[in-house]
Coordinates of C-alpha atoms and ligand atoms in Angstrom, one line a residue:
X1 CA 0.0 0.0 0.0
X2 CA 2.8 2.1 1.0
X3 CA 4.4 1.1 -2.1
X4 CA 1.6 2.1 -4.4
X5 CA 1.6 5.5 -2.8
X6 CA 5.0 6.5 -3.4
X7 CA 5.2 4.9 -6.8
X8 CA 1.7 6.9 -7.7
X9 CA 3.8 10.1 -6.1
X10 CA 7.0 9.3 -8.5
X11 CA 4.2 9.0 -11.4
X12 CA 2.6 12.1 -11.0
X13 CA 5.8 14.3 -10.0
X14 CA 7.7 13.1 -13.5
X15 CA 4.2 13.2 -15.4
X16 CA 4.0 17.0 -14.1
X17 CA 7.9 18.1 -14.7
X18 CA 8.1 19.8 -18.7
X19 CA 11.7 20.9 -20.0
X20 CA 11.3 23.4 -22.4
X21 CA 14.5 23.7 -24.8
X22 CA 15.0 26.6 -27.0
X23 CA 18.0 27.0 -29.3
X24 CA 18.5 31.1 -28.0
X25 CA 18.1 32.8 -24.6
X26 CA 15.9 35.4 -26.8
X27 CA 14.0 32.4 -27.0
X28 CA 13.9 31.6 -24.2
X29 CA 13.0 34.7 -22.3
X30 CA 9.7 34.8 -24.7
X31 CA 8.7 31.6 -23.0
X32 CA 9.4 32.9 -19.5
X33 CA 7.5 35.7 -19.8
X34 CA 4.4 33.7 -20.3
X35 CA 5.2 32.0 -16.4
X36 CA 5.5 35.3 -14.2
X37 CA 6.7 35.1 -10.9
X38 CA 9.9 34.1 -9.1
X39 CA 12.5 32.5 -11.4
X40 CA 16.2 30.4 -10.3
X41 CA 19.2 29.6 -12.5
X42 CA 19.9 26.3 -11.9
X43 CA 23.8 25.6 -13.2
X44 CA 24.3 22.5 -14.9
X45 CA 27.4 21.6 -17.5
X46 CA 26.5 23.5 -20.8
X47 CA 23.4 25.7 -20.3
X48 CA 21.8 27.0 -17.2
X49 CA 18.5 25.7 -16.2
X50 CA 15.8 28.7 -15.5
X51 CA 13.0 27.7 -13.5
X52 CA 10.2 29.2 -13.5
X53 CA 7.2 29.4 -11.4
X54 CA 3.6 30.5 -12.4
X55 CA 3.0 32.7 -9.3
X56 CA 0.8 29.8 -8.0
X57 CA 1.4 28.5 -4.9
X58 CA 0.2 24.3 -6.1
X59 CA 2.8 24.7 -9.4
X60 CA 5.7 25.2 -10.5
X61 CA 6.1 26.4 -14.0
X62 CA 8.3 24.2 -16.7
X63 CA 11.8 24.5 -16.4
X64 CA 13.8 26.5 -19.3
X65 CA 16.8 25.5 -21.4
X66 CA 19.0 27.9 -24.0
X67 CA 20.0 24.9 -25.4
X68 CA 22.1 26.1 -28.3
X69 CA 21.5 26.3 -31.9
X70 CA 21.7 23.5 -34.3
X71 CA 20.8 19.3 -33.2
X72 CA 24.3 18.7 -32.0
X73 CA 23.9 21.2 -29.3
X74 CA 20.6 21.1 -28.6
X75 CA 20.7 17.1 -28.0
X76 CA 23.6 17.5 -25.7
X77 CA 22.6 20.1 -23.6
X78 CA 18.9 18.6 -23.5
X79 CA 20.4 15.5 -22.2
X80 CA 22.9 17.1 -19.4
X81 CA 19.5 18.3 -18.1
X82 CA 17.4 15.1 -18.8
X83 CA 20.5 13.3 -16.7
X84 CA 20.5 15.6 -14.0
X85 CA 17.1 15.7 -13.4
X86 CA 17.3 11.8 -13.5
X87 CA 20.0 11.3 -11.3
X88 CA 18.7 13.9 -8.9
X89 CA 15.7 11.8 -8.6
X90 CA 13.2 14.0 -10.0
X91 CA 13.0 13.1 -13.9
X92 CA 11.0 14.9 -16.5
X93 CA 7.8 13.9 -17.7
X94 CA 7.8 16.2 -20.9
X95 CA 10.0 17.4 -23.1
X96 CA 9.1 20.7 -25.4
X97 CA 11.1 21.8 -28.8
X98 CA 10.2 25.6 -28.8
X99 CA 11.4 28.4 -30.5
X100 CA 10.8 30.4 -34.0
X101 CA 11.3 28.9 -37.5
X102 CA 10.8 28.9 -41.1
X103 CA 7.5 28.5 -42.1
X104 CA 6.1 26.9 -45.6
X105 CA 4.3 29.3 -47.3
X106 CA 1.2 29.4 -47.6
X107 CA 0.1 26.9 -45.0
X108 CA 2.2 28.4 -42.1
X109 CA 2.1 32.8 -42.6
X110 CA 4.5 35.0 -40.5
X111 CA 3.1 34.9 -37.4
X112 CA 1.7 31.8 -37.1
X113 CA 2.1 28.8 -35.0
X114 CA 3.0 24.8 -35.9
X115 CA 2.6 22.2 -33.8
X116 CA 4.5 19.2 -34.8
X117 CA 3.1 15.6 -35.4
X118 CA 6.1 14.7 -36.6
X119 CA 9.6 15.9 -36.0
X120 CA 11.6 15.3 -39.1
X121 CA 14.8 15.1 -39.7
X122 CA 15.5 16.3 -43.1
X123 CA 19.6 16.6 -43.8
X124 CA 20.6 13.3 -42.1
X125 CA 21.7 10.8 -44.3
X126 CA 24.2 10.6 -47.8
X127 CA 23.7 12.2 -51.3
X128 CA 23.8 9.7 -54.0
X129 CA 23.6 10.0 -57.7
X130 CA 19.6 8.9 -57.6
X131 CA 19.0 11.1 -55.1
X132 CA 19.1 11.9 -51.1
X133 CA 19.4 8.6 -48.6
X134 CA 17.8 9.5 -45.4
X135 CA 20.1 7.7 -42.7
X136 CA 17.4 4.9 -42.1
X137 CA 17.5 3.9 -45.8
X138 CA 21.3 3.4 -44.8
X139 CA 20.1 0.9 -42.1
X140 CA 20.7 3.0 -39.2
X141 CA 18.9 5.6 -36.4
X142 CA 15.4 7.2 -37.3
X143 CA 14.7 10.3 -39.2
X144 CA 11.5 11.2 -37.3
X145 CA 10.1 11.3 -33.6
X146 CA 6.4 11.5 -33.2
X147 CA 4.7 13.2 -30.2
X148 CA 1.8 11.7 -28.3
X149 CA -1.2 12.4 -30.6
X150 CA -3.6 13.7 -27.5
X151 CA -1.2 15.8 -26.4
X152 CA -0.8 17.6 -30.2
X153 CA -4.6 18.0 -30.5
X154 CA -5.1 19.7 -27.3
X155 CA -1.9 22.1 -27.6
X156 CA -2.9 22.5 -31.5
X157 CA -6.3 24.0 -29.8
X158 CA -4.8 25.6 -26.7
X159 CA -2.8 27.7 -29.1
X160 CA -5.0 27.5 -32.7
X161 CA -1.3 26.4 -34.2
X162 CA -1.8 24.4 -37.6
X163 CA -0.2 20.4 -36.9
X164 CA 1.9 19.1 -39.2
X165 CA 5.5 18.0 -39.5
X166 CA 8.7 20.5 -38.5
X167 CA 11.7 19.4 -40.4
X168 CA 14.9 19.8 -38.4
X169 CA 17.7 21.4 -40.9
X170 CA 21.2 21.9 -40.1
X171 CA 21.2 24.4 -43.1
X172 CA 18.7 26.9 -43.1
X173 CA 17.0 27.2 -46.4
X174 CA 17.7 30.0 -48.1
X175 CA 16.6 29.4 -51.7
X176 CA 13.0 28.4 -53.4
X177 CA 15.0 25.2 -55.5
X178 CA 15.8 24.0 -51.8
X179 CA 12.3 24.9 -50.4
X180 CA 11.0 23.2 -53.0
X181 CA 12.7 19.8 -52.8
X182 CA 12.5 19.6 -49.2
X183 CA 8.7 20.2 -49.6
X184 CA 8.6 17.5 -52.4
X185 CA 10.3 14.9 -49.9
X186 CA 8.1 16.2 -47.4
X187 CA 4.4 16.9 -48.4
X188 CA 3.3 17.5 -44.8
X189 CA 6.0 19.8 -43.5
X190 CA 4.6 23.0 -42.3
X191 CA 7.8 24.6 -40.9
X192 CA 11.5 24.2 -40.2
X193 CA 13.9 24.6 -37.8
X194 CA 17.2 23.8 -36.6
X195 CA 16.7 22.7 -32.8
X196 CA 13.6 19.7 -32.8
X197 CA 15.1 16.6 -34.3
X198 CA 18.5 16.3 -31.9
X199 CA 15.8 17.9 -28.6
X200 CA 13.4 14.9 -29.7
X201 CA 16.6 12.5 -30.1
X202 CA 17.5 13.4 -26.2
X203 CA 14.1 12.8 -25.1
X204 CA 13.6 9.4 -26.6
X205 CA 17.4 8.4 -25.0
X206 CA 15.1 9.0 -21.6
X207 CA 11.9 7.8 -22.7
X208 CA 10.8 10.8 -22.7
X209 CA 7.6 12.3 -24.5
X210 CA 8.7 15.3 -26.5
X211 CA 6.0 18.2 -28.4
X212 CA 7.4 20.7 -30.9
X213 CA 6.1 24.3 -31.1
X214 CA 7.0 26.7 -33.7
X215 CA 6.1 30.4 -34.1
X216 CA 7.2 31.2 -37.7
X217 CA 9.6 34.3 -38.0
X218 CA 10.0 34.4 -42.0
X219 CA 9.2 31.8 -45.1
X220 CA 11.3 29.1 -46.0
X221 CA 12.9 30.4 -49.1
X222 CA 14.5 32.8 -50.6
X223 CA 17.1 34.2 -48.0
X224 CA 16.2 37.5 -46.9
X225 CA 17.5 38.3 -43.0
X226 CA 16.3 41.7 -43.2
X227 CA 12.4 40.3 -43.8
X228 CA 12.4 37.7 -40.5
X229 CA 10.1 39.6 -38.2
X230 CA 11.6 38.1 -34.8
X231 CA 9.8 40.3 -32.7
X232 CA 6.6 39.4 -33.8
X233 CA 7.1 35.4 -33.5
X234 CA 8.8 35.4 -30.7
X235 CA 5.4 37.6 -29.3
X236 CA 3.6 34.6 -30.7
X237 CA 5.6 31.8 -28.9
X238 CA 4.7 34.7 -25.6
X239 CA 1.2 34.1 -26.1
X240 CA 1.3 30.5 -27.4
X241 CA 2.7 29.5 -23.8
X242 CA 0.2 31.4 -21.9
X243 CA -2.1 29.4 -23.4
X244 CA -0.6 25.5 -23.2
X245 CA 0.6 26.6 -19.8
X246 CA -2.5 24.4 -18.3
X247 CA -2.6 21.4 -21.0
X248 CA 1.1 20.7 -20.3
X249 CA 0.4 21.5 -16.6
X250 CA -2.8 19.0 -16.6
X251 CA -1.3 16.5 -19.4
X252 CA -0.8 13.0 -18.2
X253 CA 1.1 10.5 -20.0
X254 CA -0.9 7.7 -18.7
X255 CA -3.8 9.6 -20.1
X256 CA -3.0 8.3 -23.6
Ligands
LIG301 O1 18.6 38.1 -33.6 C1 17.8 37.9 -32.7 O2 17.3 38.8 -32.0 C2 17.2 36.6 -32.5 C3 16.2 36.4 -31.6 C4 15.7 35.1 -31.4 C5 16.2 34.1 -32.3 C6 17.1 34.3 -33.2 C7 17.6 33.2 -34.1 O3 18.4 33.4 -35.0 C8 17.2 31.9 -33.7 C9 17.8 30.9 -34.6 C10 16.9 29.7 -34.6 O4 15.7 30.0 -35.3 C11 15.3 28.9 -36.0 N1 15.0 29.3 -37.3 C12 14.3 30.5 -37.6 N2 14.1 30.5 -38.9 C13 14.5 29.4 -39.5 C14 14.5 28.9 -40.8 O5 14.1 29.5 -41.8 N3 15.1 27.7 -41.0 C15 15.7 27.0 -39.9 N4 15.7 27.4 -38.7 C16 15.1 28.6 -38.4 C17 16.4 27.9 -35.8 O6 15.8 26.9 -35.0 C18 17.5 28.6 -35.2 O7 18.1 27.9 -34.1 C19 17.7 35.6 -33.4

């Protein structure tokens, strides 16, 4: 009975715990400012650890991770924290992708939001003469992680983001022939970004659920720096939190 107790306690204490990984602190200051209240910088090797609280005395808010840009980085310094948090007893329950990206035009605007059903790797593999290889055709790894379906839908209407896959690209795109063929490989990819694949690759090391969020800062395309309208996406991934703040606070894996 005693047993039950404390494993229903572990249960609900990792279900509860959400890591939130962004490749910038820019980033990641647009998610903290949807969790007012006190915050702590927790050290750990690689990034700091910001945690936040919502200004409720019951919760704690998720904790946040400038995890670096690109999937090298971001895997590592996802799984420092993933480890600690394991080691120290207290594991995550959730892992979340966040940040801004390129979005496919028309489907995903300036502005917008993309939640991911599938988080695609889109670079990983070899070029051959017929064509690109994605690492799996070369018999190793996986090229895509795929977030619990519930938990899409209800962030997907928490936030009114469009669901479809975010490629994860170690090279932004920065020309329409590009766009073109990664949208010709990949009929249902809404966005990219740079962070999601290596964040997702941490996670599933842990077992770990993982959700991708995008708030789309320019088109993927034609490279134009001076057109990305930062501001306004990283606003969006603001106000996108605000609103998932209860579905990842209330989101049980054993739910599913
Ligand atoms: O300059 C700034 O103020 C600033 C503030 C926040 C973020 C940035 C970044 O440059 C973030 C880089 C990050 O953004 C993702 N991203 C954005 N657009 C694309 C794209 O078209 N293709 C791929 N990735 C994109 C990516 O995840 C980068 O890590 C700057």
């Amino acid at each position: 009975m005693v047993l039950q107790a404390e494993e229903s306690l572990i249960t609900t204490s990792a279900a509860r715990r959400v890591l939130v990984a962004t490749a910038v602190p820019a980033e990641r200051d647009a998610v903290a400012r949807a969790f007012p209240g006190p915050a702590e910088d927790v050290p750990l090797p690689g990034a700091p650890l910001r945690r936040t609280a919502t200004g409720r005395r019951t919760a704690t808010g998720p904790d946040l991770l400038a995890a670096g840009v690109g999937p090298a980085l971001a895997a590592a310094s996802t799984a420092s924290a993933l480890t600690a948090a394991a080691l120290a007893g207290d594991p995550y329950g959730l892992v979340v992708s966040a940040g801004i990206g390129g979005g496919f035009p028309p489907e995903a605007p300036l502005g917008s939001l993309v939640v991911a059903d599938a988080i695609t790797v889109a670079d990983l593999g070899a070029t051959t003469a017929d064509g690109f290889l994605p690492v799996t055709e070369l018999g190793f790894g996986t090229v895509t992680h795929r977030p619990p379906a519930p938990l899409v839908r209800a962030a997907a209407e928490a936030t009114g983001a469009r669901v479809g896959t975010v490629l994860t690209v170690s090279t932004v795109t920065g020309t329409s022939a590009r766009a073109a063929e990664l949208r010709a490989a990949h009929p249902d990819a809404l966005a990219e970004g740079m962070e999601g694949f290596g964040v997702a690759e941490a996670a599933a090391a842990h077992g770990v659920p993982v959700l991708e969020i995008r708030a789309v800062s320019n088109p993927v395309g034609p490279r134009d720096r001076a057109a990305w309208r930062i501001g306004d996406a990283l606003a969006a991934l603001t106000e996108a939190f605000g609103k998932l703040a209860p579905v990842l606070e209330s989101w049980n894996p054993h739910d599913d």
